[in-house]
């Protein structure tokens, strides 16, 4: 009889893994993968945290949020019109001092932008809030503008992360980025934390190792030949429902590291990340949405301000330009 499982995540957030005809762990990625990095593929098996591995003294968790405040259109002097998007975004860092058992906000900042391909668009002052122009390349179709917000948001995350490390880090920390590293891979002692699995990178026989993981166990490190590249591994967090992919996260680190350095970070992630796993009664995306990240997201969304007030201010500001 086919077994069925209810995904632990609130359906408003999607699913912890994305299934379907073209996406999800059941759908193989086209990326080239080297599975012989830590051990030969024929010897793959779940790996427990080594007895000698200890958590870093300080763990920094960085995340960003974004929100579309209003869609706009420009009217150019030559009769052309361009789509625009007024968006707010924020990034922050939670500093967890594991020696003292203290977590605190180490820094947070809000940015606003007007994203458009219009060659004549200028900054928009909406009440007390300024939306700085970010000119996008190409024709600037409205459907592609939300993706343009990711660049400034990532830059803000990098800036905030650097400042948090400059104030109170002695080099014994670990930086956890919520999501893929992408162009943050230059950050030292950093791992990317991917909580939603949209592609299956491993062949079927090695996927069985992933689904056989017990809480706290990880797979061997493998190399991903994607656009961004890098070393990667899977880890199962405690508190999973028992479904094959429940509680599974993919962790990655910079391709600029040696295999030995990547394995060291993999060991460190297995000793560190499970202690931050969330509980189902507290978080609809448990256990993958780490407790400090969930709190940071709430704080950052509050910093974005009231969307209705901003939308009204943008409406009034653009009316004055006509």
XYZ file of C-alpha atoms in Angstrom:
322
model
C 0.000 0.000 0.000
C 1.279 3.478 -0.887
C 2.209 5.492 2.174
C 1.075 9.104 2.405
C 2.310 11.975 4.513
C 0.946 15.413 5.292
C 3.587 18.069 4.763
C 4.330 19.765 8.081
C 4.465 23.204 6.474
C 1.436 25.468 6.370
C 0.228 25.279 2.716
C 0.355 29.083 2.549
C 4.156 28.700 2.404
C 4.154 26.061 -0.348
C 5.840 22.785 0.560
C 9.176 21.850 2.100
C 9.938 20.183 -1.213
C 8.433 21.044 -4.578
C 7.023 18.090 -6.452
C 5.523 18.062 -9.928
C 6.145 17.162 -13.510
C 9.113 19.476 -13.979
C 10.286 20.390 -10.488
C 11.063 18.767 -7.180
C 13.309 16.051 -5.761
C 11.712 13.551 -8.136
C 12.888 15.651 -11.076
C 16.619 15.341 -11.778
C 18.747 18.431 -12.264
C 20.778 18.805 -15.444
C 23.797 19.962 -13.439
C 26.929 17.835 -13.454
C 27.583 16.401 -9.992
C 30.763 14.870 -8.567
C 29.743 12.491 -5.795
C 33.242 11.118 -5.099
C 34.464 14.137 -3.112
C 34.387 12.867 0.481
C 34.001 9.157 -0.180
C 33.478 7.160 -3.404
C 29.835 7.030 -4.478
C 29.765 3.267 -3.904
C 30.538 3.890 -0.217
C 27.923 6.547 0.441
C 26.112 6.166 3.767
C 24.625 8.524 6.403
C 27.318 10.307 8.414
C 27.020 11.096 12.123
C 28.674 14.145 13.659
C 32.199 13.243 14.719
C 32.718 13.116 18.469
C 35.469 15.742 18.359
C 33.419 18.385 16.499
C 32.104 21.239 18.631
C 29.838 24.135 17.735
C 31.468 27.517 17.098
C 31.291 30.014 19.927
C 29.254 32.406 17.800
C 26.748 31.687 15.029
C 25.575 34.544 12.823
C 22.379 33.999 10.837
C 21.579 36.434 8.038
C 18.343 36.789 6.131
C 16.507 39.299 4.010
C 12.883 40.037 3.174
C 11.320 42.024 0.376
C 7.919 43.368 -0.519
C 6.396 44.890 -3.631
C 4.847 48.201 -2.575
C 3.407 49.330 -5.905
C 3.599 48.769 -9.639
C 4.151 51.882 -11.764
C 4.317 52.933 -15.400
C 6.285 55.797 -16.923
C 5.235 58.055 -19.770
C 8.322 59.073 -21.741
C 8.610 62.199 -23.863
C 8.994 60.070 -26.989
C 5.686 58.336 -26.279
C 7.150 55.120 -24.909
C 6.114 53.649 -21.570
C 8.090 51.492 -19.145
C 6.967 49.361 -16.240
C 8.277 50.168 -12.784
C 8.230 48.484 -9.416
C 8.495 50.290 -6.079
C 9.811 47.757 -3.573
C 10.976 47.704 0.023
C 13.556 45.263 1.310
C 15.439 44.678 4.538
C 18.344 42.560 5.743
C 19.473 41.662 9.229
C 21.754 39.437 11.263
C 21.042 37.525 14.461
C 24.116 36.875 16.598
C 23.841 33.717 18.709
C 26.470 33.489 21.445
C 26.376 29.786 22.261
C 28.726 30.133 25.231
C 26.370 32.523 27.017
C 23.144 31.192 25.541
C 22.197 34.633 24.219
C 20.744 35.652 20.849
C 20.527 39.294 19.804
C 19.930 41.385 16.715
C 23.398 42.355 15.500
C 22.218 44.688 12.760
C 19.321 45.396 10.425
C 18.671 47.895 7.672
C 15.877 48.792 5.247
C 16.276 49.726 1.597
C 13.746 51.057 -0.925
C 14.016 51.099 -4.668
C 12.242 51.986 -7.881
C 13.141 49.294 -10.401
C 12.576 50.198 -14.056
C 14.197 50.252 -17.482
C 13.058 53.831 -18.028
C 16.027 56.007 -19.032
C 14.430 59.128 -17.579
C 13.007 57.884 -14.267
C 14.233 59.624 -11.121
C 14.061 58.860 -7.412
C 10.555 59.046 -5.970
C 9.994 60.815 -2.669
C 6.869 59.277 -1.126
C 6.235 61.212 2.051
C 9.265 60.633 4.275
C 10.424 57.608 2.241
C 12.675 57.801 -0.812
C 12.665 55.108 -3.485
C 16.030 55.284 -5.244
C 16.092 54.416 -8.941
C 17.623 51.062 -9.889
C 17.801 50.936 -13.662
C 17.371 47.430 -15.030
C 18.703 46.216 -18.348
C 16.650 45.113 -21.317
C 13.073 46.131 -21.937
C 12.138 45.833 -18.252
C 8.984 43.740 -18.524
C 6.823 44.072 -15.415
C 6.970 40.322 -14.750
C 10.776 40.413 -14.489
C 11.088 43.420 -12.186
C 10.578 41.555 -8.859
C 13.703 39.503 -9.567
C 15.723 42.709 -9.906
C 15.219 43.407 -6.186
C 17.410 40.422 -5.277
C 20.659 42.168 -6.254
C 20.351 45.169 -3.891
C 18.967 42.899 -1.172
C 21.962 40.560 -1.443
C 24.341 43.530 -1.344
C 22.605 44.736 1.821
C 22.924 41.277 3.398
C 26.666 41.216 2.632
C 27.114 44.704 4.106
C 25.195 43.832 7.267
C 27.092 40.541 7.661
C 30.447 42.305 7.411
C 29.463 44.893 9.986
C 28.252 42.211 12.402
C 31.580 40.425 12.130
C 33.556 43.632 12.536
C 31.841 44.227 15.886
C 32.390 41.303 18.213
C 33.768 38.467 16.079
C 37.082 36.854 16.942
C 37.236 34.510 13.958
C 35.561 31.612 15.784
C 32.152 32.175 14.239
C 29.999 30.596 11.534
C 27.813 32.649 9.188
C 24.606 30.959 8.006
C 22.947 32.532 4.958
C 19.261 31.694 4.588
C 19.116 30.473 0.986
C 21.734 29.666 -1.662
C 25.053 31.485 -1.416
C 25.051 32.729 -5.014
C 27.319 35.784 -5.131
C 27.932 35.708 -1.368
C 30.381 32.847 -1.692
C 33.351 35.143 -1.009
C 32.287 35.499 2.635
C 34.588 33.497 4.941
C 33.331 30.701 7.230
C 29.947 30.839 5.514
C 27.367 28.245 4.528
C 24.185 28.584 2.493
C 21.087 27.017 4.014
C 18.492 25.831 1.462
C 15.316 24.702 3.193
C 13.112 24.076 0.128
C 14.243 21.306 -2.224
C 13.242 22.080 -5.799
C 15.656 19.816 -7.696
C 17.137 16.397 -7.142
C 20.851 16.553 -7.807
C 21.743 12.955 -6.957
C 21.163 9.695 -8.829
C 18.475 7.393 -7.476
C 20.802 5.089 -5.552
C 22.321 8.021 -3.663
C 18.935 9.674 -3.102
C 18.162 6.632 -0.957
C 20.991 7.732 1.343
C 19.325 11.151 1.708
C 15.934 9.730 2.644
C 17.589 7.245 5.039
C 19.172 10.026 7.104
C 18.245 10.144 10.770
C 17.987 13.503 12.588
C 21.423 15.079 12.854
C 22.946 12.922 10.117
C 24.245 14.221 6.793
C 25.279 12.872 3.436
C 28.865 12.990 2.182
C 29.926 16.211 0.473
C 29.449 16.410 -3.287
C 30.338 19.019 -5.908
C 27.638 20.844 -7.884
C 28.332 21.981 -11.421
C 25.615 24.630 -11.488
C 26.042 28.240 -12.601
C 27.181 29.240 -9.115
C 28.856 25.923 -8.378
C 30.053 24.891 -4.954
C 30.282 22.068 -2.466
C 27.030 20.724 -1.054
C 25.507 18.106 1.246
C 22.117 17.144 2.699
C 21.260 17.182 6.401
C 18.157 16.035 8.267
C 16.973 18.210 11.159
C 15.244 16.863 14.280
C 11.483 17.166 14.539
C 10.695 15.808 11.075
C 7.359 14.086 10.456
C 8.829 10.866 9.098
C 8.087 11.493 5.418
C 11.073 10.693 3.150
C 12.089 14.344 2.610
C 10.696 15.795 5.829
C 13.267 17.889 7.681
C 15.817 17.601 4.861
C 17.851 20.712 4.051
C 20.637 21.203 1.559
C 23.711 23.044 2.761
C 26.388 24.522 0.522
C 29.685 26.369 0.724
C 32.012 28.211 -1.614
C 33.667 26.372 -4.531
C 36.803 28.361 -3.721
C 37.375 26.140 -0.682
C 39.363 22.933 -0.781
C 37.499 19.631 -0.382
C 38.975 19.319 3.110
C 37.673 22.758 4.094
C 34.227 21.911 2.693
C 34.119 18.677 4.697
C 35.092 20.621 7.816
C 32.166 22.998 7.276
C 29.857 20.037 6.648
C 30.866 18.565 10.004
C 30.354 21.931 11.656
C 26.882 22.295 10.127
C 25.843 18.896 11.471
C 26.875 19.916 14.977
C 25.317 23.388 14.786
C 22.166 23.604 12.667
C 20.033 20.949 14.436
C 20.067 22.954 17.665
C 18.240 25.801 15.885
C 15.512 23.619 14.321
C 11.983 24.919 14.889
C 8.993 23.038 16.296
C 5.713 22.447 14.468
C 3.602 24.053 17.195
C 5.644 27.257 16.912
C 6.354 27.528 13.195
C 4.325 26.410 10.139
C 7.586 25.679 8.290
C 9.145 23.503 10.984
C 11.718 22.167 11.377
C 13.514 23.812 8.443
C 12.721 27.432 9.284
C 15.370 27.926 11.958
C 14.190 29.632 15.143
C 16.519 32.675 14.886
C 15.620 33.123 11.206
C 11.887 33.064 11.960
C 12.294 35.767 14.595
C 14.491 37.828 12.292
C 11.945 37.614 9.468
C 9.209 38.952 11.743
C 11.426 41.817 12.868
C 12.428 42.743 9.328
C 8.874 42.654 7.984
C 7.853 45.020 10.750
C 10.654 47.384 9.725
C 9.307 47.629 6.176
C 6.399 49.751 7.390
C 2.703 49.723 6.578
C 2.238 48.731 2.943
C -1.074 50.605 2.687
C 0.464 53.854 3.908
C 3.374 53.511 1.493
C 1.079 52.688 -1.425
C -0.980 55.803 -0.709
C 2.166 57.932 -0.420
C 3.446 56.580 -3.745
C 0.097 57.316 -5.388
C 0.191 60.896 -4.155
C 3.858 61.356 -5.115
C 3.386 60.121 -8.673
C 0.221 62.195 -9.089
C 2.323 65.314 -8.574
C 4.480 64.403 -11.582
C 1.562 64.503 -14.019
